[in-house]
Amino acid sequence: MAKLTLCSDWLDVCSGCHMSLLDIDEVLVALLDSVQLLSTPITDLKHPPEEGADIGILTGAVSNDHQEAVAKRMRERVKILISMGDCSVFGGICAMRNFFDAEQVLQYAYTETDSTAPGQQVPRSPEIAKLYPKVRPLRDVVKVDYYIPGCPPSANTIAYVLTELVAGREPKWTDELLRYG
Amino acid sequence: MPDVHVTIDGTEIAVPSGSTVLEAARIAGIEVDTLCDHPAIEPIGACRICLVEVEKQRALQPACTFPVSDGMVVHTRSEKVVGARKFVLQLLFSERNHFCMFCQMSGSCELQNLAYKYELDHWQFNRPMPTYAVDASREYFVMDHNRCILCRRCIRVCDELVGNGTLGLKNRGADAVIIADLDVPFGESSCISCGTCLQVCPTGALMDRASAYMGASDQVERVKSRCMGCPVGCGTELVVRDGQVIRVEGDWDAEPNKGLLCVVGRFDPQHEVRERVRKPLVRQGDAWSIADGEAAYGLVAEKVAAAGDSVATVASGFVTLEEAQALGSAVRGRKFYMYDLPQTDRTATMADLDEADLFIVTEMDLSLDFQVAGMAVKRGVRKRGARLILVGEGENGLADWASMRVGRADLAKVIAMAKSAERPVVVSGPAGLAAAREIVSAVPAASLASFAPGGNGRGLCDAGFGQTYAGDAAKVTVVVAGETSQVEPGLLDALKKQEFVVVVASYREPWDQVADVILPMPTAFEKSGTTVCADGQAGQVVAAMSTRVPTLEATIGMVAEAIR
């Protein structure tokens, strides 16, 4: 049987969800019997191949135009898209900035924090991704098939969901597997 | 009332007529999820989580407010019901800031628990992300309106239980906001910071400054104990994590307070700033040195042995009955209570306060002292229409609840009114006791709730400490203070004149002004024993933390050992 192919990427994120993915430890080794990792932020190949993949995992919220493009490309190229982590599912920590104006946030981050050197400016290069006024969860940008909340989701939850999907079963969130924060 | 027969989830039961569907379901042993409902207050059906399907009713009905009728058939777990509850939860989460990952309530939150139970793995609706103010104007707890789900539990406990009526609501629908008085900062409002709202808030909208992020509900233990701060003797639940009390809550099952506490009992212990006494301290001129145990106990033993019967022992209200008995049998000389003595004749209980139709409060401000008794007076006035007469001049926190204020000279008028009342209760502290006695002796129906400072005053009287200390001369004066901070300047002045003063205390201040030796004493969180409340009921103080500070009994033993 051909192996299932899996891609992952991160958007506005602290990378903790990918750490939790690695935390599934020996389950990862078992999964690799039936899953082939194609692109991830921690492999050489960073982008899902044009010919597509079976499962895509996105962590993090959508905060700027670049992240929206990454999300849409992943959606186009995978059959099943998993939104993983509180930021991706709800907006999470990233959405804390939604209680402020985006320009206010930029000014504070680049010019006003205690650790900012005097004379710093907000970078305005057109090459830099444009910050959206509000942080959005992934589902506001693309269609999502499965949600794994958690900050980060526990390794057990991730292992369970991937194992079920690989086995062709429908994962069901109950009890300890469903946790926020 | 006659029983009516209802069928809930296929189980037919008979319940008292007038029951709500929720009460009937509980009688049948069927759990219906609730959120705005709270056992201590009246249901209002605000949150719609408890929606159930009632046959022959057009729409789903809230179980908490919908009354049963004979032959009613109810479904609490049908697909329609579960779908509606999920929808309600989605709506609740679509408002405001319900991001669990940076909330101190995560792990203890009733909204979060319901979301887990109904398997909300994402939020269905786009979020307007409104921004509300955070009100941090109160010393001990913070109101974050962004976390509020408008269940109105806080408003209802403030009104129904505390009788303060500080909280209310402004605006309509999703824009509704909890306010204090006419929308002033909470810290500048009529709020008395009793924290009852904090205790019932189901989400993270009300945050305890001391215990925020200190432990979720599955990381803490709860120890039922009793407050020793005043003779009301409120039942407490000490919330303990890793051997430390992180928060004090009122015990809903306890008499006389039924879940309520005052600002002092709930918050003071967590905000104590005085220096703890953990090792014996011996005065050397104006300086203090930490003495090794033997030297300090030896010095005390030497003085006590030389003093013979000229020993005066002064106990504060933080001394338990067991500690008092140990002192009584081990220490010679005279025994005193630190404050004015409590009165025990014609005692009114808290239940009497809750049935009174007339309160007469003589020369005391129940908003400052014995506050939980004050809450009973306030809710009696607000909820039952009882009248309140304040006897005495000056500012009084209960003035807004009073229907009449009279001077000491007008007692005849008060007595006349009390005679026409069915259940008059006179509430008094030491200052107003003479007036209170005069009223009670003239009005046979009246009972007297007499409060004196100190938690276990009544127990101490029973244990032989039945005299108020008035600076009586002795060669050795032993002050058993515990953690008391209620110290009159007159007491300190009197102690300064004594030859040799040993203080057994949890905290150094203010005793370092007067003592020659300070010996450590456990706090009420660290010891177990009995305290007797103002109404004569005994309450159990239960240790919630272990300590290396010796018990009072052990301290007595070490001094006795050194004498030998």
XYZ file of C-alpha atoms in Angstrom:
745
model
C 0.000 0.000 0.000
C 1.324 3.424 -0.891
C 2.212 5.605 2.034
C 0.016 8.581 2.904
C 1.807 11.850 2.294
C 1.843 14.592 4.948
C 2.822 18.273 4.787
C 2.904 20.796 7.577
C 3.598 24.497 7.880
C 3.300 27.244 10.442
C 1.673 30.651 10.241
C 1.564 33.212 13.113
C 2.910 30.884 15.735
C 5.419 30.243 18.477
C 6.303 26.836 16.989
C 5.194 25.053 20.172
C 2.663 22.954 18.235
C 5.393 21.508 16.057
C 7.367 20.754 19.201
C 4.330 18.884 20.473
C 4.195 17.017 17.148
C 7.776 15.879 17.766
C 6.780 14.988 21.318
C 4.716 12.074 20.081
C 8.056 10.258 20.267
C 7.994 6.600 19.237
C 4.530 6.976 17.700
C 6.246 9.095 15.056
C 8.472 6.155 14.155
C 5.464 3.851 13.926
C 3.594 6.406 11.811
C 6.472 6.632 9.370
C 5.701 3.044 8.311
C 2.534 4.333 6.693
C 3.167 8.077 6.344
C 5.719 9.924 4.267
C 6.609 13.416 5.477
C 6.992 15.713 2.503
C 7.345 19.332 3.541
C 7.551 20.729 7.074
C 9.233 23.800 8.598
C 11.892 21.468 9.967
C 12.707 19.542 6.787
C 14.601 20.657 3.678
C 11.430 20.853 1.604
C 9.405 23.779 2.966
C 6.417 23.926 0.630
C 3.856 21.271 -0.229
C 4.620 19.869 -3.711
C 2.426 20.957 -6.615
C 1.274 17.397 -7.189
C -0.380 17.531 -3.796
C -0.456 15.491 -0.589
C -2.981 13.585 1.491
C -2.811 15.391 4.833
C -1.834 18.978 5.593
C -1.286 20.393 9.085
C -1.267 24.146 9.689
C -0.394 25.666 13.030
C -0.784 29.319 13.953
C -3.218 32.098 13.193
C -3.481 34.232 10.079
C -2.033 37.659 10.833
C -0.707 38.921 7.484
C -1.016 38.494 3.724
C 1.914 36.087 3.499
C 0.334 33.724 5.998
C -2.937 33.841 4.112
C -1.100 32.850 0.913
C 0.656 29.986 2.700
C -2.672 28.790 4.100
C -4.401 28.928 0.730
C -1.561 27.097 -1.030
C -1.672 24.341 1.578
C -5.443 24.071 1.212
C -5.186 23.766 -2.566
C -2.584 21.035 -2.388
C -3.878 18.699 0.346
C -6.952 16.518 0.628
C -7.396 16.759 4.398
C -6.458 19.971 6.214
C -5.938 19.927 9.979
C -5.983 23.191 11.924
C -3.712 22.539 14.908
C -3.274 24.522 18.096
C -5.275 27.266 19.790
C -3.847 30.020 17.539
C -4.876 28.189 14.395
C -8.251 27.069 15.761
C -9.308 30.191 17.687
C -6.733 32.913 17.055
C -5.127 32.150 20.387
C -2.298 34.146 21.902
C -1.828 35.941 18.568
C -5.371 37.275 18.795
C -4.473 39.193 21.969
C -3.452 41.980 19.607
C -7.003 42.195 18.309
C -7.839 44.215 21.388
C -5.579 46.941 19.974
C -5.237 48.767 16.706
C -2.692 47.087 14.345
C -0.705 50.296 13.848
C -0.569 50.771 17.625
C 0.797 47.249 17.935
C 3.531 47.886 15.325
C 4.523 51.165 16.934
C 4.731 49.552 20.341
C 6.707 46.522 19.160
C 9.253 48.445 17.105
C 9.640 51.746 18.888
C 8.307 51.665 22.428
C 9.276 48.481 24.249
C 11.835 48.717 27.028
C 14.365 46.830 24.911
C 13.981 48.975 21.779
C 17.055 51.031 20.894
C 16.327 54.750 20.450
C 15.545 55.905 16.936
C 14.081 52.618 15.717
C 11.373 52.781 13.061
C 8.579 50.434 12.082
C 9.939 48.648 8.978
C 7.760 49.543 5.981
C 9.503 47.674 3.137
C 7.046 46.395 0.505
C 8.854 43.066 0.723
C 7.665 42.569 4.270
C 4.323 40.876 4.756
C 1.485 43.316 5.469
C -0.077 43.025 8.913
C -3.846 42.586 8.818
C -5.978 44.753 11.126
C -7.202 41.626 12.964
C -5.718 38.196 13.584
C -8.019 35.454 12.322
C -8.251 31.744 12.969
C -7.423 29.509 10.014
C -11.052 28.619 9.331
C -11.805 32.255 8.495
C -9.442 31.976 5.515
C -9.742 28.407 4.206
C -11.978 25.391 4.706
C -10.731 23.216 7.556
C -11.476 19.494 7.929
C -10.261 18.802 11.494
C -9.483 20.975 14.486
C -7.036 20.082 17.231
C -7.184 22.827 19.872
C -4.650 23.122 22.682
C -1.766 25.408 23.553
C -0.067 23.293 22.447
C -2.227 20.221 21.838
C -0.885 17.342 23.879
C 1.331 14.834 22.114
C -1.280 12.194 22.987
C -3.976 14.099 21.133
C -1.800 14.604 18.053
C -0.710 10.956 18.086
C -4.317 9.824 18.432
C -5.632 11.981 15.587
C -2.837 11.044 13.171
C -3.095 7.337 14.037
C -6.848 7.361 13.447
C -6.591 9.240 10.160
C -3.854 6.932 8.897
C -5.976 3.924 9.817
C -8.868 5.426 7.863
C -10.993 6.002 10.954
C -12.753 9.171 12.019
C -11.046 10.738 15.069
C -13.405 11.745 17.867
C -12.507 14.308 20.516
C -13.530 13.296 23.985
C -12.469 13.867 27.567
C -8.776 14.434 28.044
C -8.060 14.688 24.320
C -9.999 17.941 24.023
C -8.300 20.720 25.960
C -7.815 24.418 25.383
C -4.910 26.422 26.716
C -47.938 21.225 48.476
C -49.369 18.270 46.545
C -47.066 16.263 44.341
C -47.266 16.389 40.563
C -46.154 13.561 38.301
C -43.637 14.269 35.594
C -41.674 12.035 33.254
C -38.078 13.044 32.691
C -36.031 11.060 30.177
C -38.477 8.173 30.578
C -38.389 8.164 34.391
C -41.682 8.992 36.039
C -41.396 10.739 39.381
C -43.554 12.658 41.804
C -42.210 16.070 42.771
C -43.675 18.895 44.852
C -45.905 21.195 42.867
C -44.127 24.450 42.145
C -40.795 22.738 41.513
C -38.838 23.774 38.464
C -37.925 21.211 35.816
C -34.323 21.469 37.022
C -35.306 20.661 40.609
C -37.463 17.784 39.393
C -34.598 16.428 37.289
C -32.283 16.566 40.300
C -34.831 14.670 42.385
C -34.888 12.055 39.613
C -31.089 11.920 39.714
C -30.764 13.372 36.233
C -28.049 15.945 35.733
C -28.979 18.959 33.648
C -26.112 21.250 32.738
C -26.408 24.814 34.007
C -24.273 27.912 33.897
C -26.043 31.021 35.209
C -27.880 28.977 37.841
C -26.391 28.759 41.328
C -27.880 26.829 44.249
C -27.642 29.789 46.637
C -29.647 32.237 44.519
C -32.899 32.444 42.577
C -32.800 31.170 38.979
C -33.347 33.681 36.177
C -32.824 31.666 32.989
C -30.204 34.042 31.603
C -27.776 31.715 29.858
C -30.062 29.105 28.182
C -27.591 26.263 28.738
C -30.189 24.267 30.667
C -32.653 24.205 27.751
C -34.799 21.054 27.718
C -37.502 19.728 25.474
C -40.927 19.832 27.139
C -43.577 17.983 25.156
C -46.469 20.159 23.998
C -44.352 23.289 24.402
C -43.615 25.183 21.218
C -39.971 25.967 22.003
C -37.235 24.538 24.203
C -37.547 25.777 27.773
C -34.924 26.654 30.401
C -35.102 23.930 33.058
C -33.951 26.284 35.835
C -37.045 28.510 35.654
C -39.736 26.397 33.968
C -42.262 25.056 36.496
C -43.426 21.444 36.330
C -47.060 20.558 35.769
C -48.900 17.294 36.160
C -48.276 14.839 33.329
C -45.400 16.845 31.881
C -42.967 14.895 29.710
C -39.423 16.272 29.548
C -36.420 15.244 27.472
C -33.088 16.540 28.716
C -30.737 14.735 26.342
C -32.520 14.672 22.985
C -30.662 15.588 19.810
C -32.564 18.858 19.671
C -31.518 19.724 23.226
C -27.854 18.879 22.706
C -27.843 20.823 19.433
C -29.380 23.865 21.125
C -26.879 23.756 23.969
C -23.984 23.589 21.521
C -25.464 26.547 19.681
C -25.777 28.524 22.921
C -22.175 27.711 23.781
C -21.051 28.812 20.320
C -22.870 32.103 20.831
C -21.311 32.582 24.270
C -17.840 31.966 22.865
C -18.453 34.265 19.904
C -18.653 37.262 22.240
C -15.797 38.945 24.021
C -12.511 37.368 25.063
C -12.921 33.682 25.786
C -9.419 32.639 24.847
C -8.540 30.067 27.480
C -4.809 29.997 26.826
C -4.165 33.248 28.650
C -6.910 33.086 31.256
C -6.246 32.414 34.937
C -9.519 30.480 35.177
C -8.500 27.853 32.585
C -8.891 24.523 34.322
C -11.471 25.866 36.815
C -13.912 27.513 34.405
C -17.517 26.407 34.160
C -17.831 27.743 30.607
C -14.714 25.832 29.539
C -15.947 22.641 31.192
C -19.203 22.843 29.243
C -17.311 23.426 26.001
C -15.284 20.279 26.681
C -18.402 18.338 27.531
C -20.188 19.422 24.355
C -17.015 18.846 22.316
C -16.535 22.314 20.911
C -13.323 21.808 18.972
C -13.639 25.164 17.224
C -15.748 28.303 17.199
C -18.390 28.458 14.552
C -19.044 32.175 14.332
C -16.860 35.083 13.363
C -15.850 37.188 16.272
C -16.521 40.887 16.633
C -13.698 41.142 19.225
C -15.141 44.070 21.163
C -12.868 45.695 23.712
C -14.098 46.314 27.230
C -12.356 47.952 30.117
C -10.654 46.026 32.890
C -11.577 47.443 36.280
C -8.675 47.020 38.693
C -9.790 49.702 41.122
C -10.401 47.251 43.967
C -7.528 46.145 46.141
C -8.108 42.410 46.182
C -9.829 41.429 42.961
C -10.144 42.579 39.384
C -13.130 42.692 37.027
C -12.324 41.931 33.385
C -15.516 42.604 31.437
C -13.966 40.925 28.404
C -14.360 37.547 30.135
C -17.921 38.182 31.291
C -20.808 36.093 29.929
C -23.504 38.211 31.615
C -24.842 35.330 33.724
C -25.584 37.925 36.441
C -24.593 35.636 39.284
C -22.546 38.499 40.728
C -25.488 40.873 40.597
C -27.761 38.328 42.245
C -25.470 37.346 45.125
C -24.763 41.030 45.827
C -28.487 41.665 45.962
C -29.966 38.465 47.421
C -27.247 37.266 49.810
C -25.048 40.215 50.702
C -27.950 42.648 50.553
C -25.605 45.327 49.278
C -27.187 45.815 45.862
C -24.044 47.408 44.467
C -24.036 45.623 41.141
C -26.279 46.164 38.171
C -26.324 46.104 34.402
C -26.112 48.857 31.819
C -26.988 48.688 28.105
C -28.906 45.933 26.365
C -28.126 42.656 24.618
C -24.520 41.978 23.693
C -23.514 45.473 24.828
C -24.671 44.834 28.383
C -21.986 45.456 31.003
C -21.905 44.773 34.734
C -21.652 48.037 36.616
C -21.324 49.212 40.193
C -23.805 51.791 41.450
C -24.413 54.347 38.698
C -21.437 53.101 36.661
C -18.544 54.243 38.795
C -15.251 52.339 39.206
C -15.816 49.362 41.509
C -13.232 50.671 43.967
C -15.124 53.939 44.334
C -18.556 52.345 44.592
C -20.626 51.108 47.511
C -18.906 47.696 47.055
C -17.656 46.285 50.358
C -15.190 43.889 48.659
C -16.669 40.857 50.402
C -15.764 38.837 47.301
C -18.974 36.803 47.118
C -19.248 37.720 43.415
C -15.670 36.530 42.919
C -16.559 33.198 44.493
C -19.566 32.584 42.216
C -18.190 33.921 38.917
C -18.238 30.946 36.531
C -15.596 32.374 34.170
C -12.419 34.408 34.514
C -14.258 37.744 34.595
C -13.547 38.202 38.296
C -9.939 37.515 39.211
C -8.474 37.127 42.677
C -5.168 38.980 42.655
C -3.556 36.684 45.206
C -4.478 33.305 43.709
C -4.710 34.000 39.955
C -2.715 31.357 38.041
C -1.812 29.693 41.355
C -3.764 26.474 40.817
C -6.625 25.114 38.735
C -9.406 23.109 40.361
C -7.751 19.751 39.670
C -4.502 20.931 41.255
C -5.918 22.078 44.575
C -7.448 20.526 47.667
C -10.239 22.078 49.678
C -10.226 21.987 53.464
C -13.352 22.981 55.354
C -12.425 25.094 58.334
C -13.651 28.058 60.332
C -12.638 31.705 60.365
C -11.303 32.896 63.741
C -11.378 36.569 62.842
C -14.578 37.443 64.678
C -17.306 35.688 66.686
C -19.626 35.305 63.694
C -17.436 32.242 63.063
C -17.938 31.767 59.334
C -17.374 28.370 57.764
C -14.553 28.550 55.240
C -13.137 26.412 52.483
C -9.403 26.790 52.370
C -8.097 26.220 48.850
C -4.708 24.573 49.202
C -1.997 23.851 46.671
C 1.293 22.187 47.552
C 0.731 22.765 51.262
C -0.035 26.472 50.888
C -3.424 28.125 51.309
C -3.840 30.102 48.095
C -7.386 31.343 48.624
C -10.173 31.403 51.211
C -13.743 30.788 50.107
C -16.996 30.722 52.038
C -18.407 27.243 52.760
C -21.876 27.091 51.206
C -22.902 24.304 53.569
C -21.803 26.060 56.760
C -23.901 27.844 59.324
C -24.077 30.696 60.103
C -22.647 32.272 56.950
C -23.932 29.886 54.215
C -21.087 30.679 51.846
C -20.587 34.346 52.631
C -17.430 35.877 54.023
C -16.328 39.435 54.700
C -13.365 41.200 53.160
C -11.253 40.507 56.249
C -11.871 36.770 56.432
C -11.577 36.196 52.708
C -8.623 38.364 51.769
C -6.597 39.514 54.783
C -4.672 36.276 55.371
C -3.430 36.226 51.759
C -2.344 39.846 51.962
C -0.660 39.722 55.370
C 2.442 41.923 55.314
C 3.623 41.596 58.900
C 6.813 39.679 59.589
C 6.181 36.083 60.591
C 7.609 34.747 63.838
C 9.153 31.346 63.103
C 11.871 31.212 65.784
C 11.836 32.571 69.337
C 12.875 36.227 69.528
C 14.533 37.708 72.599
C 14.800 41.435 73.241
C 18.224 42.873 73.882
C 17.691 46.531 74.667
C 16.012 47.954 71.601
C 17.206 45.164 69.321
C 15.847 41.678 68.767
C 17.826 38.530 68.319
C 16.684 35.178 67.072
C 17.330 32.938 70.020
C 18.001 29.252 69.851
C 15.024 27.470 71.296
C 16.625 26.349 74.532
C 17.818 29.818 75.550
C 14.445 31.465 74.895
C 12.351 28.771 76.572
C 14.898 28.668 79.417
C 14.572 32.412 79.969
C 10.782 32.206 80.009
C 10.915 29.202 82.334
C 13.207 31.017 84.740
C 10.917 34.063 84.894
C 7.743 32.000 85.215
C 9.231 29.834 87.965
C 10.351 32.916 89.890
C 6.979 34.633 89.510
C 5.035 31.985 91.388
C 1.346 32.877 91.186
C 2.034 36.385 89.909
C 1.435 35.418 86.291
C -1.214 36.996 84.073
C -2.197 35.169 80.891
C -3.999 37.214 78.228
C -5.598 35.345 75.332
C -6.725 36.849 72.023
C -9.677 35.520 70.034
C -7.338 33.391 67.933
C -6.832 30.932 70.813
C -8.783 27.700 70.367
C -10.636 25.932 73.144
C -7.969 23.210 73.243
C -5.184 25.776 73.453
C -7.054 27.598 76.225
C -7.431 24.349 78.168
C -3.717 23.624 77.784
C -2.898 27.100 79.091
C -5.404 26.724 81.893
C -3.893 23.528 83.227
C -0.225 24.443 82.719
C 0.065 28.120 83.596
C -0.589 29.408 87.096
C -2.006 32.814 87.934
C -4.906 34.771 86.524
C -6.431 34.355 83.096
C -7.764 37.199 80.996
C -9.420 37.801 77.668
C -7.808 40.489 75.516
C -11.039 42.338 74.668
C -14.466 43.158 76.030
C -16.341 40.030 76.969
C -19.101 38.571 74.845
C -22.590 38.391 76.357
C -24.447 35.144 76.296
C -27.936 35.943 77.503
C -30.932 35.680 75.120
C -28.673 34.914 72.212
C -29.987 35.489 68.714
C -28.668 33.133 66.073
C -28.022 34.021 62.462
C -31.253 32.209 61.678
C -33.035 34.674 63.981
C -31.458 37.523 62.036
C -32.810 35.985 58.844
C -36.325 35.921 60.279
C -36.362 39.268 62.044
C -38.888 41.887 61.013
C -37.137 44.615 63.002
C -33.402 45.117 63.515
C -32.186 47.476 66.212
C -28.462 48.063 65.982
C -27.037 49.912 68.957
C -23.880 51.998 68.748
C -22.090 49.929 66.156
C -21.270 49.927 62.462
C -21.956 46.483 61.039
C -20.314 47.490 57.763
C -16.959 47.589 59.549
C -17.236 44.914 62.236
C -18.979 41.530 62.153
C -19.780 42.239 58.520
C -21.419 38.901 57.735
C -24.020 39.678 60.421
C -24.396 43.054 58.735
C -25.133 41.233 55.478
C -28.003 39.414 57.185
C -29.408 42.773 58.282
C -28.998 44.265 54.805
C -30.652 41.362 53.006
C -33.434 41.333 55.604
C -34.147 44.977 54.818
C -33.805 44.535 51.036
C -35.476 41.191 50.518
C -37.982 40.797 53.344
C -38.843 44.408 53.993
C -37.626 44.277 57.587
C -37.013 47.639 59.225
C -33.707 48.770 60.639
C -33.286 51.248 63.468
C -29.793 52.548 64.153
C -29.255 53.757 67.696
C -26.333 56.127 68.100
C -24.663 59.066 66.419
C -21.977 59.291 63.809
C -21.287 57.777 60.431
C -22.694 54.333 59.895
C -22.256 52.106 56.853
C -25.781 50.766 57.325
C -27.369 54.214 57.254
C -28.714 53.658 53.719
C -30.589 50.584 54.915
C -32.007 52.200 58.029
C -35.574 53.399 58.194
C -34.818 55.398 61.316
C -31.847 56.727 63.254
C -32.244 57.745 66.874
C -29.991 59.037 69.600
C -29.259 57.214 72.808
C -31.853 59.428 74.547
C -34.727 58.189 72.375
C -34.711 54.577 73.517
C -38.336 54.800 74.662
C -39.440 55.324 71.066
C -37.362 52.349 69.937
C -38.783 50.170 72.677
C -42.315 51.114 71.650
C -41.583 50.112 68.076
C -39.902 46.886 69.144
C -42.979 45.954 71.176
C -45.151 46.145 68.074
C -42.745 43.987 66.029
C -43.146 40.227 65.838
C -39.515 39.201 65.800
C -37.284 42.080 66.845
C -33.562 41.396 67.065
C -31.181 43.766 68.818
C -27.622 43.733 67.525
C -24.924 45.240 69.658
C -21.218 45.438 70.284
C -19.645 46.227 73.647
C -20.294 49.980 73.291
C -24.019 49.648 72.777
C -24.591 46.837 75.221
C -26.250 48.933 77.929
C -28.778 50.330 75.455
C -29.305 46.889 73.944
C -29.959 45.402 77.395
C -32.437 48.131 78.174
C -34.389 47.361 74.994
C -34.269 43.597 75.424
C -35.395 43.758 79.049
C -38.394 45.876 78.057
C -39.370 43.764 75.050
C -39.953 40.077 75.824
C -40.053 39.066 72.158
C -36.653 40.588 71.422
C -33.487 38.537 71.188
C -29.978 39.901 71.438
C -27.113 39.299 69.035
C -24.165 40.553 70.998
C -20.799 40.623 69.353
C -17.504 41.270 71.086
C -14.113 41.383 69.387
C -12.150 38.192 68.873
C -13.154 34.917 67.244
C -13.270 32.556 70.178
C -14.246 34.943 72.977
C -17.147 32.806 74.066
C -15.043 29.646 74.146
C -12.364 31.433 76.134
C -14.921 32.649 78.685
C -16.035 29.040 79.100
C -12.402 27.976 79.494
C -11.758 30.371 82.381
C -10.579 33.475 80.527
C -13.707 35.328 81.586
C -12.202 38.662 82.595
C -11.167 41.516 80.365
C -7.509 42.384 80.735
C -7.074 45.859 82.140
C -3.327 46.055 82.651
C -3.392 43.995 85.850
C 0.080 43.911 87.411
C 1.991 40.631 87.421
C 5.628 39.591 87.517
C 5.197 37.754 84.225
C 2.534 38.608 81.636
C 1.939 35.996 78.965
C 0.066 37.271 75.906
C -1.201 34.498 73.648
C -1.913 36.551 70.566
C -2.014 34.210 67.590
C -2.352 36.283 64.452
C -4.512 39.026 65.896
C -3.994 42.495 64.515
C -6.878 43.968 66.523
C -4.798 45.634 69.192
C -5.903 48.727 71.055
C -3.143 51.253 71.880
C -4.302 51.061 75.496
C -3.375 47.380 75.656
C 0.132 48.067 74.371
C 0.566 50.916 76.874
C -0.541 48.658 79.717
C 1.843 45.902 78.621
C 4.754 48.337 78.408
C 4.393 48.906 82.155
C 4.695 45.222 82.974
C 7.856 43.688 84.350
C 8.310 40.828 81.897
C 6.108 40.188 78.877
C 6.129 36.968 76.883
C 4.085 37.082 73.686
C 3.211 33.934 71.767
C 2.294 35.209 68.313
C 2.277 34.367 64.627
C 3.466 37.813 63.612
C 6.036 40.119 65.135
C 4.077 43.371 64.920
C 2.871 45.038 67.064
C 4.219 42.855 69.868
C 7.835 43.853 69.309
C 6.876 47.175 70.932
C 6.017 45.570 74.258
C 7.437 42.066 74.577
C 10.614 40.825 76.166
C 10.347 37.471 74.447
C 8.254 36.536 71.409
C 7.584 32.848 70.873
C 6.196 31.513 67.574
C 2.577 30.360 67.231
C 0.784 28.670 64.313
C -1.843 30.619 62.384
C -5.445 29.443 62.127
C -4.499 27.822 58.789
C -1.898 25.699 60.557
C -3.742 24.397 63.587
C -6.838 22.400 64.401
C -9.180 23.048 67.295
C -12.533 24.287 68.436
C -13.909 27.803 68.387
C -17.239 28.888 69.850
C -19.221 31.392 67.804
C -21.333 34.246 69.171
C -24.496 32.124 69.051
C -22.855 29.401 71.156
C -22.333 26.937 68.313
C -18.956 25.222 68.263
C -17.002 25.238 65.033
C -14.000 23.207 64.003
C -10.842 24.935 62.866
C -8.997 22.465 60.635
C -5.324 22.718 59.715
C -4.813 23.136 55.983
C -1.044 23.566 56.033
C 1.713 21.906 57.979
C 4.246 24.058 59.781
C 7.465 23.692 61.706
C 6.251 26.342 64.127
C 5.495 24.474 67.370
C 1.880 24.216 68.517
C 0.960 26.213 71.607
C 0.767 22.918 73.513
C 4.341 22.092 72.419
C 5.539 25.558 73.437
C 3.965 25.108 76.880
C 5.650 21.716 77.085
C 9.068 23.132 76.226
C 8.759 25.849 78.890
C 7.591 23.257 81.448
C 10.528 21.039 80.511
C 12.941 23.942 80.998
C 11.452 24.649 84.469
C 12.221 21.077 85.481
